[in-house]
Short mmCIF file of C-alpha atoms and ligand atoms in Angstrom, two decimals:
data_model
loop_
_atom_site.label_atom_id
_atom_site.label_comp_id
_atom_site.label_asym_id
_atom_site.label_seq_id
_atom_site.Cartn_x
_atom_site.Cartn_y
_atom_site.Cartn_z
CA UNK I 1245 18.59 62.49 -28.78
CA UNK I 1246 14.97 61.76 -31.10
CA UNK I 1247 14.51 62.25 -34.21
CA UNK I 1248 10.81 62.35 -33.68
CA UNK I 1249 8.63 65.27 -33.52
CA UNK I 1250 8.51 66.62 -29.96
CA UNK I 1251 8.09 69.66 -27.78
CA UNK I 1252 10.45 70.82 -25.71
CA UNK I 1253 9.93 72.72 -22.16
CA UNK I 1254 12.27 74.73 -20.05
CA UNK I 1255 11.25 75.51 -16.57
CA UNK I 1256 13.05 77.44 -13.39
CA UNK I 1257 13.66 75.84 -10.11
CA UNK I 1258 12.45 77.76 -7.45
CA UNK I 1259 13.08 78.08 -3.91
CA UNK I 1260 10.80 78.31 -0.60
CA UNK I 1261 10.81 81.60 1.40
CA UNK I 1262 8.42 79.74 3.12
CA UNK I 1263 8.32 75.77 3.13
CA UNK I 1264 6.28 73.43 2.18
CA UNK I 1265 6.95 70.54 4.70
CA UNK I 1266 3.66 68.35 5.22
CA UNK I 1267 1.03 66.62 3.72
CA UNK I 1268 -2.67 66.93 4.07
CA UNK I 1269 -3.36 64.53 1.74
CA UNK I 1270 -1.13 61.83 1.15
CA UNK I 1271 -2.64 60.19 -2.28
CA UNK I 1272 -3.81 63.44 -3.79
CA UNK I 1273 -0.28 64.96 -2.47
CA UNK I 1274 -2.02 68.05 -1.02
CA UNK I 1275 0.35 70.31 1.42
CA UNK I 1276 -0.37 71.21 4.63
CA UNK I 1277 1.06 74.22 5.09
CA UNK I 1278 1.13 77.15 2.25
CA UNK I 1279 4.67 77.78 0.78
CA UNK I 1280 5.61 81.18 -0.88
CA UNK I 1281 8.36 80.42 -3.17
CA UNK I 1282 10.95 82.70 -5.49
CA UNK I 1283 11.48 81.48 -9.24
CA UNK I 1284 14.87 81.34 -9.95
CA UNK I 1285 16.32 82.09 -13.29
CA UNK I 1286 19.61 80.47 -13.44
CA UNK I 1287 18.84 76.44 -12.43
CA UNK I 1288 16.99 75.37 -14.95
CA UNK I 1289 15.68 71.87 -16.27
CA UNK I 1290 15.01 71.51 -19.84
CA UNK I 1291 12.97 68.73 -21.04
CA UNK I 1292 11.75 67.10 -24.69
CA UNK I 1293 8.98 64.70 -24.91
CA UNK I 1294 8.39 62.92 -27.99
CA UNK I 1295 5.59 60.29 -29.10
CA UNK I 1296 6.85 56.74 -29.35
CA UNK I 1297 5.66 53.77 -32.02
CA UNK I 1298 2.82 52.49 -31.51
CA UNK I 1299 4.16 48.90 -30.80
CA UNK I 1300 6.06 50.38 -28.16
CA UNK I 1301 4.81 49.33 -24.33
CA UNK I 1302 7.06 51.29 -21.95
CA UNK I 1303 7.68 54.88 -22.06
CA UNK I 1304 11.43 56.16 -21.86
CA UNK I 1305 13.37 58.24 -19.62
CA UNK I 1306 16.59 59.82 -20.14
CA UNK I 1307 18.23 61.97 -17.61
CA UNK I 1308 21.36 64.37 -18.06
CA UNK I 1309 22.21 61.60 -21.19
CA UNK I 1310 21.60 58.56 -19.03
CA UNK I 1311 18.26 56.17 -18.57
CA UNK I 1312 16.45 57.18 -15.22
CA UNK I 1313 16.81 55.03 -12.50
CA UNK I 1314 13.93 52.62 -11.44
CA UNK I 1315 12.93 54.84 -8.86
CA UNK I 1316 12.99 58.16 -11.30
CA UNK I 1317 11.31 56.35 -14.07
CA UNK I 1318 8.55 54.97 -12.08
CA UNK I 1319 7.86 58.64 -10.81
CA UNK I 1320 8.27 60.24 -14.25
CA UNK I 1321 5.90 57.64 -16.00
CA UNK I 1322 3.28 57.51 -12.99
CA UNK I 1323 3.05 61.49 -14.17
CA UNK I 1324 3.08 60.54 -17.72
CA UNK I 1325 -0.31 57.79 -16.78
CA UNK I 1326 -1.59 61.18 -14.79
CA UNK I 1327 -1.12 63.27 -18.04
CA UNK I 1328 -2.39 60.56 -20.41
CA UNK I 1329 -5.77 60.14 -18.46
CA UNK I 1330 -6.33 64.10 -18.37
CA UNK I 1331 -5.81 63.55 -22.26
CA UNK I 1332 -7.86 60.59 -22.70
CA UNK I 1333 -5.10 58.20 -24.10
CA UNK I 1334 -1.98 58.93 -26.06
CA UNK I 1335 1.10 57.50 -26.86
CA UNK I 1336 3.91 55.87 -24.75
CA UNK I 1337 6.43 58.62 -24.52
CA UNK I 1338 10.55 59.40 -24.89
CA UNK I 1339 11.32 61.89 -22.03
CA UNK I 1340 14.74 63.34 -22.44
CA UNK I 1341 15.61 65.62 -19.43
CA UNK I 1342 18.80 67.74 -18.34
CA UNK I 1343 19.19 69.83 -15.46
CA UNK I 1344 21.84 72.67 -15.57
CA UNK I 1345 22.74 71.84 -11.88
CA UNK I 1346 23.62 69.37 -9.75
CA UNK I 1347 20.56 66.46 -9.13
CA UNK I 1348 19.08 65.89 -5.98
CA UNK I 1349 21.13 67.95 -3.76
CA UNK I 1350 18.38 70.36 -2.21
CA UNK I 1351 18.52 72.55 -5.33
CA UNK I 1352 14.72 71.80 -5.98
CA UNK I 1353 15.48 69.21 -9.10
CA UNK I 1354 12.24 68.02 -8.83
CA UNK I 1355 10.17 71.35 -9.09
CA UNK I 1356 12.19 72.48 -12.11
CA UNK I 1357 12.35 68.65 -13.37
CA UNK I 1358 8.06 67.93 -13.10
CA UNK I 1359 6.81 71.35 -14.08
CA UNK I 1360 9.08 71.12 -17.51
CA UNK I 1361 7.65 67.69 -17.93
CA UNK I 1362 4.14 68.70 -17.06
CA UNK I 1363 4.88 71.41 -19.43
CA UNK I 1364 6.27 69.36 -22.44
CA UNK I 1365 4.47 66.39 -21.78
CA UNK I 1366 0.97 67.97 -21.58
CA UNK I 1367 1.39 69.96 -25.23
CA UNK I 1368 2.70 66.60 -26.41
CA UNK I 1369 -0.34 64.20 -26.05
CA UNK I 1370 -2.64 67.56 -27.46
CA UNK I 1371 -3.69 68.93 -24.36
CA UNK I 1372 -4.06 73.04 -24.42
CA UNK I 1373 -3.74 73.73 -20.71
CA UNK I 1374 -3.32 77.26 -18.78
CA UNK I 1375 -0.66 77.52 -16.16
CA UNK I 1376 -2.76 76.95 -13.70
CA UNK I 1377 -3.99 73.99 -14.72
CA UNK I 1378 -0.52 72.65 -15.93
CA UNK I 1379 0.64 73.97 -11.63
CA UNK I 1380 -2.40 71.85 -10.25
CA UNK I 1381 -1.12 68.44 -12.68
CA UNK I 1382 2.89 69.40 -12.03
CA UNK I 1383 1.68 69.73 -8.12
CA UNK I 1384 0.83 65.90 -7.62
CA UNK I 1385 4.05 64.77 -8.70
CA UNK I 1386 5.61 67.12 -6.46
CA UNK I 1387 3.84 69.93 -4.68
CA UNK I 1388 7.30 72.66 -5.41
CA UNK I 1389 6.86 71.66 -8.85
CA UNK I 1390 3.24 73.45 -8.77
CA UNK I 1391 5.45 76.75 -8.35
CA UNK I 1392 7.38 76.32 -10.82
CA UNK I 1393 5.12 76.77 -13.55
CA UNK I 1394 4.88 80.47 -12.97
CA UNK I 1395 7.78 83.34 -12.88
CA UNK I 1396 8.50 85.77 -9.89
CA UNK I 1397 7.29 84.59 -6.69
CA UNK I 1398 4.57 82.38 -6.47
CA UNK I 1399 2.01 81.27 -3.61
CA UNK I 1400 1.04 77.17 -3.46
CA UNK I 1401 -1.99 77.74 -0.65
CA UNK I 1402 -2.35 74.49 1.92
CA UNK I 1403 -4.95 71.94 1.14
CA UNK I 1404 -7.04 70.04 3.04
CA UNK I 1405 -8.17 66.08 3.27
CA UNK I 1406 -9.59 65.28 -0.21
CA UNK I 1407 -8.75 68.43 -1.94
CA UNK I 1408 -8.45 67.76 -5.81
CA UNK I 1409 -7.65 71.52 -7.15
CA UNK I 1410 -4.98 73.32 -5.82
CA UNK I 1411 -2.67 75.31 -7.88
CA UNK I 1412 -0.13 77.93 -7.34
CA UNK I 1413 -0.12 81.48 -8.30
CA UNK I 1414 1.81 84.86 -8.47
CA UNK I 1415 2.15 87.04 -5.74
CA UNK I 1416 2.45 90.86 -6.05
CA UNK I 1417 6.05 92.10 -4.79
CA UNK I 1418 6.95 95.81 -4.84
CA UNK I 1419 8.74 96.81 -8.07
CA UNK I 1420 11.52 98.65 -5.67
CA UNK I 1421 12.42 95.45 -4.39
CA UNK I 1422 15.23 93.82 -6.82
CA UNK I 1423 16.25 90.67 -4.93
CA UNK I 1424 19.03 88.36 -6.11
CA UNK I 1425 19.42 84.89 -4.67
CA UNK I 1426 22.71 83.39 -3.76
CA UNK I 1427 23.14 79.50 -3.78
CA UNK I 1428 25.84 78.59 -1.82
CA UNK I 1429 27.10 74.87 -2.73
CA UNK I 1430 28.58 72.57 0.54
CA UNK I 1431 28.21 69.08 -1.35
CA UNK I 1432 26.97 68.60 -4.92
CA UNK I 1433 26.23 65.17 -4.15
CA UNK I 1434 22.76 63.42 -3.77
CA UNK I 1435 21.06 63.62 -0.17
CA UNK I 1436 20.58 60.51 1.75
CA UNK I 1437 16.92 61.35 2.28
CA UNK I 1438 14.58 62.45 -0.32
CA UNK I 1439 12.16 65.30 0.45
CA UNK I 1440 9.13 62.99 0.48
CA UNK I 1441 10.94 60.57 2.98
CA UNK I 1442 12.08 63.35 5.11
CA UNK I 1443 8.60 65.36 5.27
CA UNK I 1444 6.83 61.81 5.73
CA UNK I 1445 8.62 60.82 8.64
CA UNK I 1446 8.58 64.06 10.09
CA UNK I 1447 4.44 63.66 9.85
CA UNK I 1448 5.09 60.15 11.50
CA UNK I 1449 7.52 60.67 14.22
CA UNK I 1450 7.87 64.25 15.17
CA UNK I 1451 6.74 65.57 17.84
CA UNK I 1452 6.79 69.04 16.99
CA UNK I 1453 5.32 68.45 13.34
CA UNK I 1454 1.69 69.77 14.92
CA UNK I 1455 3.58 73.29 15.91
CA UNK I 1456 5.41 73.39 12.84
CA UNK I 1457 1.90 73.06 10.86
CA UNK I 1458 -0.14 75.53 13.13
CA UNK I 1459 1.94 78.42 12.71
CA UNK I 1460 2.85 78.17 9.37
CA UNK I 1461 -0.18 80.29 7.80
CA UNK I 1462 0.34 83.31 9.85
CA UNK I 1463 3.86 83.59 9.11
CA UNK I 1464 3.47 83.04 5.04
CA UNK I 1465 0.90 86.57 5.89
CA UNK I 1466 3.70 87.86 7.05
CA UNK I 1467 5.78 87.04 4.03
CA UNK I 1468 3.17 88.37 1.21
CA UNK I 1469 2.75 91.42 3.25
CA UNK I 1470 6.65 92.19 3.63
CA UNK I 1471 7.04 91.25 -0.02
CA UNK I 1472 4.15 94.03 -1.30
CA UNK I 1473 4.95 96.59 1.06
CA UNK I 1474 9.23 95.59 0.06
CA UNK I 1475 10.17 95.38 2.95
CA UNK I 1476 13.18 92.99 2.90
CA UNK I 1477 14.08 92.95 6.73
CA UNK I 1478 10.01 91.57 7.93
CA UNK I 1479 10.75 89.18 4.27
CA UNK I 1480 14.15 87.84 5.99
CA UNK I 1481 13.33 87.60 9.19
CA UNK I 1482 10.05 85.48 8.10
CA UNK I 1483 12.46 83.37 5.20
CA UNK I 1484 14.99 82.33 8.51
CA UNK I 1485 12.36 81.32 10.75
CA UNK I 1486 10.41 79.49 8.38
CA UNK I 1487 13.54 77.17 7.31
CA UNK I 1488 14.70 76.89 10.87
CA UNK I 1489 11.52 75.41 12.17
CA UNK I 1490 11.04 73.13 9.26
CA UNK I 1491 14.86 71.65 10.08
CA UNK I 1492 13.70 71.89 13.65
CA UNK I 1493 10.73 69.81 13.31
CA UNK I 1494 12.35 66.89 10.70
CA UNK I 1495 15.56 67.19 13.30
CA UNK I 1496 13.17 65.94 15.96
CA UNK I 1497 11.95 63.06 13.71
CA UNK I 1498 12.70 59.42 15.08
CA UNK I 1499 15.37 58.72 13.53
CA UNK I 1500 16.02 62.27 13.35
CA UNK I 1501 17.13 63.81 9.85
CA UNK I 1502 19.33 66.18 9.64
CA UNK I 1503 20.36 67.57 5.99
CA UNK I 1504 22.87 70.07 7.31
CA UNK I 1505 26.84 69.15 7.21
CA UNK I 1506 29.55 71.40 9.27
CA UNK I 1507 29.76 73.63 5.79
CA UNK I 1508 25.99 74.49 6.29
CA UNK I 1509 26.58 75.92 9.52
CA UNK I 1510 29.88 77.68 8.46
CA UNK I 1511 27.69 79.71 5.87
CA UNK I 1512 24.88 80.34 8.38
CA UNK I 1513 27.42 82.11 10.55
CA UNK I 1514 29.02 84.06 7.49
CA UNK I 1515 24.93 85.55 6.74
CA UNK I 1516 24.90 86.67 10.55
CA UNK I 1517 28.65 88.77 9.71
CA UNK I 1518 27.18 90.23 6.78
CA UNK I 1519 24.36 91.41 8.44
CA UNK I 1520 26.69 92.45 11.46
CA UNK I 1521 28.05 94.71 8.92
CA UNK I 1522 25.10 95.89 7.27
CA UNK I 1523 24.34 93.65 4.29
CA UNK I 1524 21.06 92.63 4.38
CA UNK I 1525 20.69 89.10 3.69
CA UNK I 1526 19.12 86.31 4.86
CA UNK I 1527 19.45 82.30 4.61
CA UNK I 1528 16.73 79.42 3.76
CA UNK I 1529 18.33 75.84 4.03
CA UNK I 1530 15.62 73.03 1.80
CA UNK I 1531 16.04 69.22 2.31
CA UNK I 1532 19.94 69.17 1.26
CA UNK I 1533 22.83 70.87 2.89
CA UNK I 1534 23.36 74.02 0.67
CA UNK I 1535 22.43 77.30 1.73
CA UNK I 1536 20.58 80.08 -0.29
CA UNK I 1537 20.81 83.58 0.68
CA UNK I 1538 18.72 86.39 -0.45
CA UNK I 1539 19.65 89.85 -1.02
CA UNK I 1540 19.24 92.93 -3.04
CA UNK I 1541 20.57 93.08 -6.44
CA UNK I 1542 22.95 95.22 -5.26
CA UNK I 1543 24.62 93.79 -2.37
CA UNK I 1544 25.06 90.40 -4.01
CA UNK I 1545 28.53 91.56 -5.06
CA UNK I 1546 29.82 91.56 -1.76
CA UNK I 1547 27.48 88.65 -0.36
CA UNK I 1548 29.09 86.13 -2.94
CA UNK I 1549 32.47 87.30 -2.01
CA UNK I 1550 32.10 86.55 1.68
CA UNK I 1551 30.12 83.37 0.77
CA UNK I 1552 32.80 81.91 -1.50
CA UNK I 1553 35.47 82.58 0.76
CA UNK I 1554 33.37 80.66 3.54
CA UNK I 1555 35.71 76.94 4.30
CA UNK I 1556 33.30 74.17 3.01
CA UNK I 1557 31.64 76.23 0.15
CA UNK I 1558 32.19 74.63 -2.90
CA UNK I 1559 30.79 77.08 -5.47
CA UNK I 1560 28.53 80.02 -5.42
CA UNK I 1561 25.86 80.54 -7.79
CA UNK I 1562 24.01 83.44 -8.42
CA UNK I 1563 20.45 84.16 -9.65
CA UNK I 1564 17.25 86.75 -10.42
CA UNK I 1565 14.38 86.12 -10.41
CA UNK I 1566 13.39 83.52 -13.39
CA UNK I 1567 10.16 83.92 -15.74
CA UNK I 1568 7.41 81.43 -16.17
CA UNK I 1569 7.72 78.17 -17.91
CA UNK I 1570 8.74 78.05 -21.95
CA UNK I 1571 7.92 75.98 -24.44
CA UNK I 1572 8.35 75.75 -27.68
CA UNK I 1573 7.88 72.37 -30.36
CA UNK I 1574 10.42 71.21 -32.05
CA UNK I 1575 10.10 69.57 -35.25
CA UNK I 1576 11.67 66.17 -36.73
O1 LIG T 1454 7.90 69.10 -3.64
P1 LIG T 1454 8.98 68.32 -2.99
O2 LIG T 1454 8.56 66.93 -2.66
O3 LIG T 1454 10.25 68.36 -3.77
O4 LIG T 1454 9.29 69.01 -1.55
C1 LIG T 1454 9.92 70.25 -1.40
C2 LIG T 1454 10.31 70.47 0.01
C3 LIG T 1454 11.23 71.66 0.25
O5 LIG T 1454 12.06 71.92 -0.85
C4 LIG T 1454 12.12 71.33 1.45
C5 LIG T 1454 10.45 72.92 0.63
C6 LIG T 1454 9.75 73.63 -0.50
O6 LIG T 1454 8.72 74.26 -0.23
O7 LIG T 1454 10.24 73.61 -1.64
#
């Protein structure tokens, strides 16, 4: 905990109806495919960044009551340099940061985690930044992260070679469509291959990366035009395909990665019996092995009940849709 004056962000995670999977743009971390993405109001990732001394020569990262990892804390304070050049200078900074679900198991930790800290951190060192410019800072720690800024369901458009400005923004979706995501949990442990591992072998190695990135932008058409018109069977049908051929094309990676376990699977066959008997709701599997399922509001009763009772699920939790970033400063 500080004792220091600091501001405090809390920011959704969000989830890919369609995925992100591929870079254009390596340095500038640019995506090469667009990704359409729903906000989701119950993971969350609440983060307080506070000026340190100015004797101190390290900032200072503490996650879920613990100091970051070397890994994490090279990541968060790379972001922090990003921040502090944008600002001109500043401080060296305390980041204190707490998820409200399990880290780093394909629940999108790292969209909630760097849009919160792009959030906190930017009203911190004095900057007065709209949420499209906080989405276009949060987006080159980690492109997801760009969605996260915003509430509902958001649009991060593909980039190309070079591009420097590319944020995300809301999409229109029909007011009749009240959707309800279901996460359901196989392992709550860490995955053995990181996102940005997994999508930059998959650019390396696979051989069906090209197809994967050439069909991508018709099919996220598909997805805004299903989600205007509310139309959740074209929306489903679009969400399956689009995780399927991302796992397809990192599954044909050398080595090949594969984030699903035999609990991922079992759930994948419990969507196709609901829908068997008339629930409509579809899956979308990110880099981890837990499935999400998307519904309407008011089948999720019945979706969570077949879900939980599915061997291999540990836990099923249930979310709306989630609002845009908050923030608020909190004083000594
Ligand atoms: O932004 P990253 O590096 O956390 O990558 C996210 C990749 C997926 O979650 C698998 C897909 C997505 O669009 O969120």
């Amino acid at each position: 905990m500080t004792s220091r004056p600091g501001v405090t962000a809390v920011a959704c995670s969000n989830f890919a109806l369609c995925k992100y999977w591929g870079k254009a743009d390596l340095e500038r971390n640019v995506p090469a495919v667009p990704s359409l993405s729903m906000t989701v109001g119950a993971l969350t990732t609440t983060t307080t960044v506070a000026p340190l001394g100015a004797a101190e020569t390290a900032d200072r990262v503490v996650l879920g009551g613990r100091p970051a990892d070397a890994v994490t804390f090279a990541r968060v304070a790379q972001h922090l340099d990003r921040l502090r050049a944008r600002a001109g200078g500043g401080p060296r900074l305390e980041v204190t940061t707490a998820n409200s679900f399990p880290t780093g198991a394909g629940l999108a930790s790292s969209a909630s985690a760097f849009a919160a800290l792009t959030a906190a951190a930017a009203r911190a060192l004095g900057l007065t930044l709209g949420l499209e410019e906080q989405s276009d800072l949060a987006r080159r720690a980690s492109a997801s992260a760009a969605r996260s800024l915003h509430g509902g369901f958001v649009e991060l458009p593909a980039g190309t070679p070079g591009t420097e400005w590319l944020p995300a923004s809301p999409v229109e979706v029909a007011p009749s469509l009240d959707l309800r995501l279901l996460v359901a949990v196989t392992s709550e442990s860490a995955k053995a291959v990181g996102s940005r591992d997994g999508m930059n072998r998959t650019m390396r190695t696979s051989p069906y990366y090209a197809a994967w990135v050439e069909q991508a932008p018709a099919e996220l058409i598909r997805a805004r035009a299903a989600l205007a018109a509310g139309d959740l069977g074209a929306l489903g049908e679009v969400v399956e395909r689009s995780a399927m051929r991302m796992h397809a094309s990192a599954m044909a990676a050398a080595p090949p990665i594969l984030y699903w376990t035999s609990g991922t699977v079992e759930v994948l066959g419990a969507v196709r019996r609901l829908r068997e008997r008339g629930v409509e709701a579809y899956f979308t599997i990110d880099a981890g092995p837990n499935v999400k399922v998307l519904c309407r509001a008011a089948d999720a009763g019945q979706a969570r009940s077949s879900l939980s009772a599915v061997r291999g699920v540990l836990t099923v939790i249930e979310s709306g849709v989630g609002g845009p970033v908050q923030v608020r400063e909190v004083p000594a």
